[in-house]
Tab-separated table of C-alpha atoms in Angstrom:
chain	number	residue	atom	x	y	z
F	1	MET	CA	-43.992	-2.882	-70.291
F	2	SER	CA	-46.755	-4.963	-68.658
F	3	SER	CA	-44.897	-8.171	-69.504
F	4	PHE	CA	-41.713	-6.734	-67.969
F	5	ARG	CA	-43.516	-5.913	-64.717
F	6	ILE	CA	-45.021	-9.419	-64.536
F	7	LEU	CA	-41.599	-10.930	-65.159
F	8	SER	CA	-40.008	-8.759	-62.435
F	9	PHE	CA	-42.722	-9.699	-59.957
F	10	ARG	CA	-42.282	-13.390	-60.725
F	11	SER	CA	-38.500	-13.026	-60.282
F	12	LEU	CA	-38.967	-11.333	-56.893
F	13	VAL	CA	-41.326	-14.051	-55.717
F	14	GLY	CA	-38.912	-16.709	-56.899
F	15	ALA	CA	-36.009	-15.090	-55.043
F	16	LEU	CA	-38.083	-14.863	-51.861
F	17	ILE	CA	-39.066	-18.529	-52.123
F	18	LEU	CA	-35.407	-19.444	-52.690
F	19	PHE	CA	-34.308	-17.412	-49.611
F	20	LEU	CA	-36.942	-18.994	-47.411
F	21	SER	CA	-35.931	-22.390	-48.709
F	22	LEU	CA	-32.289	-21.721	-47.871
F	23	ALA	CA	-33.246	-20.380	-44.456
F	24	SER	CA	-35.376	-23.448	-43.867
F	25	ASN	CA	-32.484	-25.666	-44.842
F	26	ALA	CA	-30.174	-23.648	-42.552
F	27	VAL	CA	-32.573	-23.982	-39.662
F	28	GLY	CA	-32.728	-27.631	-40.266
F	29	GLY	CA	-30.047	-29.988	-39.104
F	30	ASP	CA	-29.793	-32.855	-36.767
F	31	ALA	CA	-31.930	-32.327	-33.693
F	32	VAL	CA	-30.334	-33.545	-30.485
F	33	GLY	CA	-33.104	-32.708	-28.058
F	34	GLU	CA	-35.426	-30.126	-26.668
F	35	VAL	CA	-35.072	-27.412	-24.080
F	36	ARG	CA	-37.366	-24.931	-22.434
F	37	ALA	CA	-36.657	-21.204	-22.525
F	38	VAL	CA	-36.361	-20.198	-18.879
F	39	MET	CA	-36.534	-16.959	-16.954
F	40	GLU	CA	-33.418	-16.235	-14.910
F	41	SER	CA	-32.451	-13.409	-12.596
F	42	VAL	CA	-29.343	-11.608	-13.796
F	43	THR	CA	-27.406	-8.713	-12.346
F	44	ASP	CA	-26.567	-5.510	-14.147
F	45	TRP	CA	-23.075	-4.314	-13.293
F	46	TYR	CA	-21.496	-0.878	-13.214
F	47	GLU	CA	-17.784	-0.972	-14.022
F	48	ALA	CA	-15.465	1.634	-12.525
F	49	VAL	CA	-11.922	2.116	-13.779
F	50	GLY	CA	-9.429	1.219	-11.056
F	51	THR	CA	-5.725	1.013	-10.271
F	52	ILE	CA	-3.862	-1.499	-8.107
F	53	ARG	CA	-1.973	0.183	-5.281
F	54	PRO	CA	-0.021	-1.104	-2.272
F	55	LYS	CA	-1.993	-1.056	0.939
F	56	THR	CA	1.028	0.059	2.939
F	57	ALA	CA	3.584	2.210	1.144
F	58	SER	CA	5.961	4.882	2.360
F	59	LYS	CA	8.560	7.296	1.092
F	60	ILE	CA	12.153	7.112	2.333
F	61	GLU	CA	13.565	10.565	3.113
F	62	ALA	CA	16.888	11.844	4.397
F	63	GLN	CA	17.178	13.274	7.904
F	64	VAL	CA	20.164	15.452	6.989
F	65	THR	CA	21.258	17.479	3.993
F	66	ALA	CA	24.069	15.706	2.157
F	67	GLU	CA	25.155	14.485	-1.260
F	68	VAL	CA	24.043	11.003	-2.338
F	69	LEU	CA	27.087	8.772	-2.809
F	70	ASP	CA	25.429	5.436	-3.603
F	71	VAL	CA	21.938	3.982	-4.081
F	72	LYS	CA	22.084	0.236	-3.506
F	73	VAL	CA	18.581	-0.785	-4.633
F	74	ARG	CA	16.368	-0.586	-7.698
F	75	PRO	CA	12.606	-0.914	-8.222
F	76	GLY	CA	11.450	-4.485	-7.691
F	77	ASP	CA	14.198	-5.372	-5.187
F	78	ARG	CA	13.088	-7.117	-2.000
F	79	VAL	CA	14.714	-5.665	1.103
F	80	GLU	CA	14.974	-6.778	4.708
F	81	LYS	CA	14.565	-4.596	7.770
F	82	GLY	CA	17.830	-2.748	8.451
F	83	GLN	CA	19.263	-3.375	4.971
F	84	VAL	CA	21.372	-0.484	3.642
F	85	LEU	CA	19.515	1.425	0.925
F	86	ILE	CA	21.401	4.698	0.405
F	87	ILE	CA	24.790	6.045	1.497
F	88	LEU	CA	25.242	9.809	1.889
F	89	ASP	CA	28.450	11.833	1.981
F	90	ASN	CA	29.376	11.924	5.681
F	91	ARG	CA	32.439	14.175	5.472
F	92	PRO	CA	30.638	17.359	6.602
F	93	LEU	CA	28.968	15.368	9.370
F	94	THR	CA	32.288	13.858	10.446
F	95	SER	CA	33.845	17.333	10.548
F	96	ARG	CA	30.970	18.625	12.645
F	97	ARG	CA	31.376	15.715	15.055
F	98	ALA	CA	35.109	16.441	15.377
F	99	GLN	CA	34.350	20.082	16.137
F	100	ALA	CA	31.795	19.029	18.737
F	101	ILE	CA	34.293	16.689	20.408
F	102	SER	CA	36.887	19.477	20.443
F	103	ALA	CA	34.369	21.828	22.052
F	104	LEU	CA	33.573	19.182	24.667
F	105	GLU	CA	37.255	18.762	25.475
F	106	SER	CA	37.580	22.538	25.853
F	107	ALA	CA	34.575	22.560	28.182
F	108	VAL	CA	36.146	19.813	30.319
F	109	ALA	CA	39.394	21.792	30.517
F	110	ALA	CA	37.432	24.895	31.517
F	111	LYS	CA	35.752	22.938	34.279
F	112	ASN	CA	39.101	21.726	35.616
F	113	GLN	CA	40.316	25.308	35.639
F	114	ALA	CA	37.124	26.382	37.392
F	115	HIS	CA	37.706	23.726	40.043
F	116	GLN	CA	41.157	25.185	40.686
F	117	GLY	CA	39.656	28.668	40.876
F	118	VAL	CA	37.096	27.528	43.425
F	119	ALA	CA	39.814	25.899	45.538
F	120	ALA	CA	41.905	29.098	45.498
F	121	ALA	CA	38.854	31.250	46.272
F	122	GLU	CA	37.886	29.002	49.189
F	123	ALA	CA	41.429	29.250	50.621
F	124	ALA	CA	41.401	33.056	50.288
F	125	PHE	CA	37.957	33.217	51.841
F	126	ASN	CA	38.930	31.042	54.814
F	127	GLN	CA	42.037	33.150	55.380
F	128	ALA	CA	40.063	36.409	55.184
F	129	LEU	CA	37.413	35.015	57.539
F	130	ALA	CA	40.025	34.035	60.131
F	131	GLN	CA	41.690	37.444	59.825
F	132	VAL	CA	38.482	39.434	60.239
F	133	ASN	CA	37.460	37.362	63.257
F	134	ARG	CA	40.853	37.973	64.866
F	135	ILE	CA	40.713	41.734	64.224
F	136	ARG	CA	37.193	41.895	65.609
F	137	GLY	CA	38.443	40.290	68.836
F	138	PHE	CA	41.324	42.736	69.015
F	139	PHE	CA	38.979	45.643	68.353
F	140	ARG	CA	36.678	44.615	71.198
F	141	SER	CA	39.663	44.541	73.556
F	142	GLU	CA	40.863	47.839	72.085
F	143	ALA	CA	43.986	46.133	70.722
F	144	ALA	CA	43.120	47.069	67.120
F	145	THR	CA	41.986	50.305	65.590
F	146	ALA	CA	38.786	50.880	63.646
F	147	GLN	CA	40.840	51.378	60.495
F	148	GLU	CA	42.392	47.906	60.864
F	149	LEU	CA	38.936	46.378	61.415
F	150	GLU	CA	37.560	48.114	58.327
F	151	ALA	CA	40.473	46.845	56.203
F	152	ALA	CA	39.977	43.250	57.436
F	153	GLU	CA	36.241	43.338	56.726
F	154	SER	CA	36.868	44.747	53.239
F	155	THR	CA	39.290	41.907	52.509
F	156	TYR	CA	36.717	39.424	53.789
F	157	ARG	CA	33.973	40.795	51.557
F	158	GLN	CA	36.245	40.650	48.532
F	159	ALA	CA	37.187	37.027	49.307
F	160	GLU	CA	33.520	36.132	49.729
F	161	ALA	CA	32.639	37.713	46.378
F	162	GLY	CA	35.551	35.923	44.764
F	163	LEU	CA	34.303	32.599	46.116
F	164	HIS	CA	30.792	33.210	44.733
F	165	GLN	CA	32.262	34.135	41.371
F	166	ALA	CA	34.449	31.013	41.292
F	167	ARG	CA	31.509	28.791	42.127
F	168	ALA	CA	29.419	30.466	39.397
F	169	GLY	CA	32.264	29.812	36.986
F	170	LEU	CA	32.237	26.146	37.949
F	171	ALA	CA	28.471	25.949	37.373
F	172	ALA	CA	28.919	27.603	33.973
F	173	ALA	CA	31.637	25.096	33.142
F	174	ASP	CA	29.254	22.254	34.039
F	175	ALA	CA	26.598	23.767	31.765
F	176	GLY	CA	29.180	24.105	29.005
F	177	ILE	CA	30.024	20.424	29.307
F	178	ARG	CA	26.354	19.464	29.136
F	179	GLY	CA	25.839	21.633	26.046
F	180	ALA	CA	28.960	20.352	24.338
F	181	GLY	CA	27.988	16.777	25.166
F	182	ALA	CA	24.548	17.331	23.612
F	183	VAL	CA	26.172	18.664	20.447
F	184	VAL	CA	28.435	15.604	20.323
F	185	ARG	CA	25.470	13.258	20.679
F	186	GLU	CA	23.539	15.183	18.032
F	187	SER	CA	26.492	15.050	15.653
F	188	GLU	CA	26.833	11.306	16.212
F	189	ILE	CA	23.128	10.823	15.469
F	190	SER	CA	23.442	12.956	12.341
F	191	LEU	CA	26.452	10.921	11.289
F	192	GLY	CA	24.330	7.788	11.613
F	193	TYR	CA	21.782	9.331	9.235
F	194	ALA	CA	24.400	9.203	6.484
F	195	VAL	CA	23.522	5.521	6.063
F	196	ILE	CA	19.823	5.080	5.232
F	197	THR	CA	18.368	1.637	5.957
F	198	ALA	CA	15.034	-0.071	5.303
F	199	PRO	CA	12.544	0.568	8.126
F	200	GLU	CA	10.696	-2.699	7.457
F	201	GLU	CA	10.783	-5.694	5.158
F	202	GLY	CA	9.315	-4.755	1.795
F	203	GLU	CA	9.743	-4.138	-1.912
F	204	ILE	CA	11.216	-1.088	-3.630
F	205	LEU	CA	8.576	0.613	-5.778
F	206	GLY	CA	10.482	3.648	-6.999
F	207	ARG	CA	14.013	5.061	-7.079
F	208	LEU	CA	13.775	8.847	-6.975
F	209	VAL	CA	17.455	9.875	-6.669
F	210	GLU	CA	20.775	8.972	-8.210
F	211	PRO	CA	24.373	9.330	-6.979
F	212	GLY	CA	25.374	12.977	-7.060
F	213	ASP	CA	21.919	14.296	-6.177
F	214	LEU	CA	21.422	16.342	-3.036
F	215	ALA	CA	19.364	14.681	-0.323
F	216	MET	CA	17.556	16.821	2.200
F	217	PRO	CA	14.752	16.466	4.744
F	218	GLY	CA	11.353	16.393	3.063
F	219	LYS	CA	12.676	15.197	-0.307
F	220	PRO	CA	11.607	11.584	-1.131
F	221	LEU	CA	14.502	9.321	-2.097
F	222	LEU	CA	12.807	5.925	-2.462
F	223	ALA	CA	9.271	4.554	-2.486
F	224	ILE	CA	8.892	1.270	-0.648
F	225	GLN	CA	5.995	-1.109	-0.167
F	226	THR	CA	6.314	-2.401	3.381
F	227	GLY	CA	3.798	-5.221	3.025
F	228	ARG	CA	2.633	-7.664	0.377
F	229	ARG	CA	-1.013	-6.654	0.619
F	230	LEU	CA	-2.545	-4.825	-2.331
F	231	ARG	CA	-5.775	-2.980	-2.892
F	232	MET	CA	-7.725	-1.631	-5.840
F	233	GLU	CA	-8.664	2.022	-5.843
F	234	ALA	CA	-11.435	3.106	-8.200
F	235	TYR	CA	-13.500	6.229	-8.756
F	236	VAL	CA	-17.224	5.465	-8.731
F	237	ARG	CA	-19.848	7.855	-10.100
F	238	GLU	CA	-22.120	9.389	-7.502
F	239	GLY	CA	-25.184	7.615	-8.918
F	240	ALA	CA	-23.699	4.197	-8.089
F	241	ILE	CA	-22.235	5.042	-4.690
F	242	VAL	CA	-25.586	4.293	-2.999
F	243	ASP	CA	-25.073	0.622	-3.867
F	244	VAL	CA	-21.718	0.457	-2.053
F	245	ALA	CA	-20.833	0.491	1.644
F	246	PRO	CA	-17.816	-0.569	3.724
F	247	GLY	CA	-17.882	-4.357	3.830
F	248	SER	CA	-19.695	-4.724	0.498
F	249	ARG	CA	-18.507	-7.626	-1.640
F	250	LEU	CA	-17.658	-6.640	-5.209
F	251	SER	CA	-15.759	-8.119	-8.132
F	252	ALA	CA	-12.433	-6.883	-9.497
F	253	TYR	CA	-11.179	-7.718	-12.974
F	254	ILE	CA	-7.514	-7.263	-13.940
F	255	THR	CA	-7.282	-6.618	-17.656
F	256	ALA	CA	-3.620	-7.545	-18.169
F	257	THR	CA	-3.858	-10.968	-16.527
F	258	GLY	CA	-7.508	-11.751	-17.219
F	259	GLN	CA	-8.003	-12.576	-13.534
F	260	SER	CA	-11.145	-11.883	-11.522
F	261	PHE	CA	-11.137	-11.588	-7.740
F	262	ASP	CA	-13.757	-11.251	-5.056
F	263	THR	CA	-13.020	-8.044	-3.209
F	264	VAL	CA	-14.343	-6.302	-0.105
F	265	VAL	CA	-14.800	-2.548	0.261
F	266	GLU	CA	-12.405	-1.349	2.955
F	267	GLU	CA	-12.793	2.403	2.691
F	268	ILE	CA	-14.942	5.017	0.958
F	269	VAL	CA	-13.540	8.541	0.915
F	270	PRO	CA	-16.553	10.542	2.158
F	271	TYR	CA	-16.509	13.342	-0.399
F	272	ALA	CA	-16.896	13.543	-4.161
F	273	ASP	CA	-14.462	15.028	-6.642
F	274	PRO	CA	-16.253	18.225	-7.756
F	275	MET	CA	-14.775	17.937	-11.253
F	276	THR	CA	-15.736	14.330	-12.027
F	277	ARG	CA	-18.556	13.795	-9.482
F	278	THR	CA	-16.986	10.532	-8.398
F	279	PHE	CA	-16.096	8.930	-5.064
F	280	LEU	CA	-12.830	7.128	-4.329
F	281	ILE	CA	-13.375	3.532	-3.176
F	282	LYS	CA	-10.613	1.297	-1.806
F	283	THR	CA	-11.097	-2.478	-1.881
F	284	SER	CA	-8.945	-5.413	-0.799
F	285	LEU	CA	-6.994	-7.630	-3.187
F	286	PRO	CA	-5.152	-10.905	-2.543
F	287	ALA	CA	-1.385	-11.166	-2.996
F	288	ALA	CA	-1.777	-13.164	-6.192
F	289	PRO	CA	1.076	-13.827	-8.646
F	290	GLY	CA	1.222	-11.329	-11.474
F	291	LEU	CA	-0.358	-8.456	-9.556
F	292	TYR	CA	1.744	-5.315	-9.205
F	293	PRO	CA	1.030	-1.770	-8.043
F	294	GLY	CA	-0.013	0.518	-10.870
F	295	MET	CA	-1.780	-2.147	-12.959
F	296	PHE	CA	-5.124	-1.335	-14.574
F	297	GLY	CA	-8.328	-3.014	-13.513
F	298	ARG	CA	-12.078	-2.649	-13.319
F	299	LEU	CA	-14.239	-2.707	-10.224
F	300	ARG	CA	-17.637	-4.274	-10.934
F	301	ILE	CA	-20.532	-3.056	-8.788
F	302	PRO	CA	-23.982	-4.731	-8.890
F	303	VAL	CA	-26.645	-2.073	-9.451
F	304	GLU	CA	-29.840	-3.938	-10.471
F	305	VAL	CA	-31.269	-7.456	-10.650
F	306	HIS	CA	-33.857	-8.239	-13.336
F	307	SER	CA	-35.354	-11.278	-15.074
F	308	VAL	CA	-34.409	-12.275	-18.613
F	309	VAL	CA	-35.096	-15.192	-20.937
F	310	VAL	CA	-32.060	-17.466	-21.247
F	311	ILE	CA	-31.622	-20.300	-23.763
F	312	PRO	CA	-28.680	-22.541	-24.729
F	313	GLU	CA	-26.560	-21.183	-27.531
F	314	ASN	CA	-26.975	-24.370	-29.579
F	315	ALA	CA	-30.695	-23.609	-29.824
F	316	VAL	CA	-29.890	-20.585	-32.003
F	317	LYS	CA	-29.138	-20.762	-35.711
F	318	ARG	CA	-27.570	-17.755	-37.386
F	319	VAL	CA	-28.182	-16.952	-41.045
F	320	GLY	CA	-26.289	-13.830	-41.926
F	321	GLN	CA	-27.463	-11.201	-39.440
F	322	LEU	CA	-30.564	-13.199	-38.554
F	323	GLU	CA	-30.946	-15.291	-35.390
F	324	ILE	CA	-33.516	-18.080	-35.608
F	325	VAL	CA	-34.873	-20.650	-33.182
F	326	GLU	CA	-37.394	-23.428	-33.727
F	327	VAL	CA	-40.322	-23.314	-31.332
F	328	ARG	CA	-42.801	-26.123	-30.843
F	329	GLU	CA	-46.334	-25.016	-31.577
F	330	ALA	CA	-48.852	-27.850	-31.247
F	331	ASP	CA	-47.213	-30.775	-33.091
F	332	ALA	CA	-45.022	-28.712	-35.418
F	333	TRP	CA	-41.736	-26.838	-35.230
F	334	VAL	CA	-42.059	-23.189	-36.224
F	335	SER	CA	-39.121	-20.914	-36.996
F	336	ARG	CA	-39.031	-17.701	-35.001
F	337	TYR	CA	-36.688	-14.756	-35.300
F	338	ILE	CA	-35.097	-13.557	-32.067
F	339	GLN	CA	-32.543	-11.026	-30.882
F	340	THR	CA	-29.912	-12.130	-28.393
F	341	GLY	CA	-27.866	-10.162	-25.878
F	342	GLU	CA	-25.195	-10.968	-23.328
F	343	ARG	CA	-23.901	-14.438	-22.589
F	344	HIS	CA	-24.457	-15.921	-19.152
F	345	ALA	CA	-23.316	-19.061	-17.403
F	346	GLY	CA	-26.530	-20.844	-18.369
F	347	GLY	CA	-26.615	-19.728	-21.990
F	348	ILE	CA	-27.414	-16.587	-23.911
F	349	GLU	CA	-29.899	-13.835	-23.080
F	350	VAL	CA	-32.872	-13.320	-25.429
F	351	LEU	CA	-33.850	-9.673	-25.795
F	352	SER	CA	-36.878	-10.193	-28.038
F	353	GLY	CA	-38.794	-12.994	-29.729
F	354	LEU	CA	-39.351	-15.229	-26.688
F	355	SER	CA	-41.205	-14.644	-23.431
F	356	GLY	CA	-40.078	-17.712	-21.495
F	357	GLY	CA	-41.566	-21.171	-21.232
F	358	GLU	CA	-41.353	-22.017	-24.943
F	359	ILE	CA	-40.056	-25.440	-25.999
F	360	LEU	CA	-37.057	-25.040	-28.316
F	361	ARG	CA	-35.319	-27.474	-30.584
F	362	LEU	CA	-31.603	-28.058	-29.925
F	363	ARG	CA	-29.230	-28.436	-32.844
F	364	GLY	CA	-26.288	-30.790	-33.092
F	365	ASP	CA	-24.534	-28.805	-35.800
F	366	GLU	CA	-23.563	-25.998	-33.422
């Protein structure tokens, strides 16, 4: 049993020596130079999930209730200002316009008749006035009786009332013409609403109706982006909102295209969502190729700057899960185990094993 233990111990020592020998050989290699481990300031980033949205978008709605006959555009189509987008059934509107025109014609005819009535009433009034004046003269000279005077004055009063009534009828006819004319103009405007056109140059984002659907005021028919400018909207946790203000410069990363853009905060909605405890932030985006509303992205917000040790990646040798560098100590190179972190523009971050300032050996086999 004692011999077995001694043999096992010798085997373990031999395996350890073999491993260290292999590691030493792995650390070896052709040296191509030296480098100093340096301290660099790096920024910690908070990433908020965002969505690309158009900066200026609107919904196209109908101004009248009518059946959709034709939709001439689809999502992605570019449209010019005034271009026909949707055609509605105008038959009910045409019928209403015809009825309005007929009512206007009737009002004009009524006014002509009222004019004739006024002319007849004025003639009767003038005749009654002349008669009553004549009878009054006769009565003063005792050539007419009181009964004749009373009859003449009664006829005069009736003629005067008839004239007032005729003139009121003419005024009513004028009002009827104005009302009928307003209905005609309204029906013509409504008839024009049967053809829906683009309010501005833009791009169709969504088609919300099909032929046969009923269009009505308040019901969106199309979604249109009226400008080429885009923005990223992201929800940022309340702990990171203190690092953001309107005008802040951030970074936006679009996952699908792999593009990164510098972006400026344009708007911060000044209240948090009580369910998620996040704030909505809106930032600018350039009109770059490949960017479309609805795409996924990340908004990167700097939250802290700290110092880390950074070394070139070809100063690190990996043996299995181990990361090893060679550090100059006096006149010798000594292997040291390290733990690395994120990659930076100047190399790779060292989390442990180096404190900065050490001279490292560069390898040419990396």
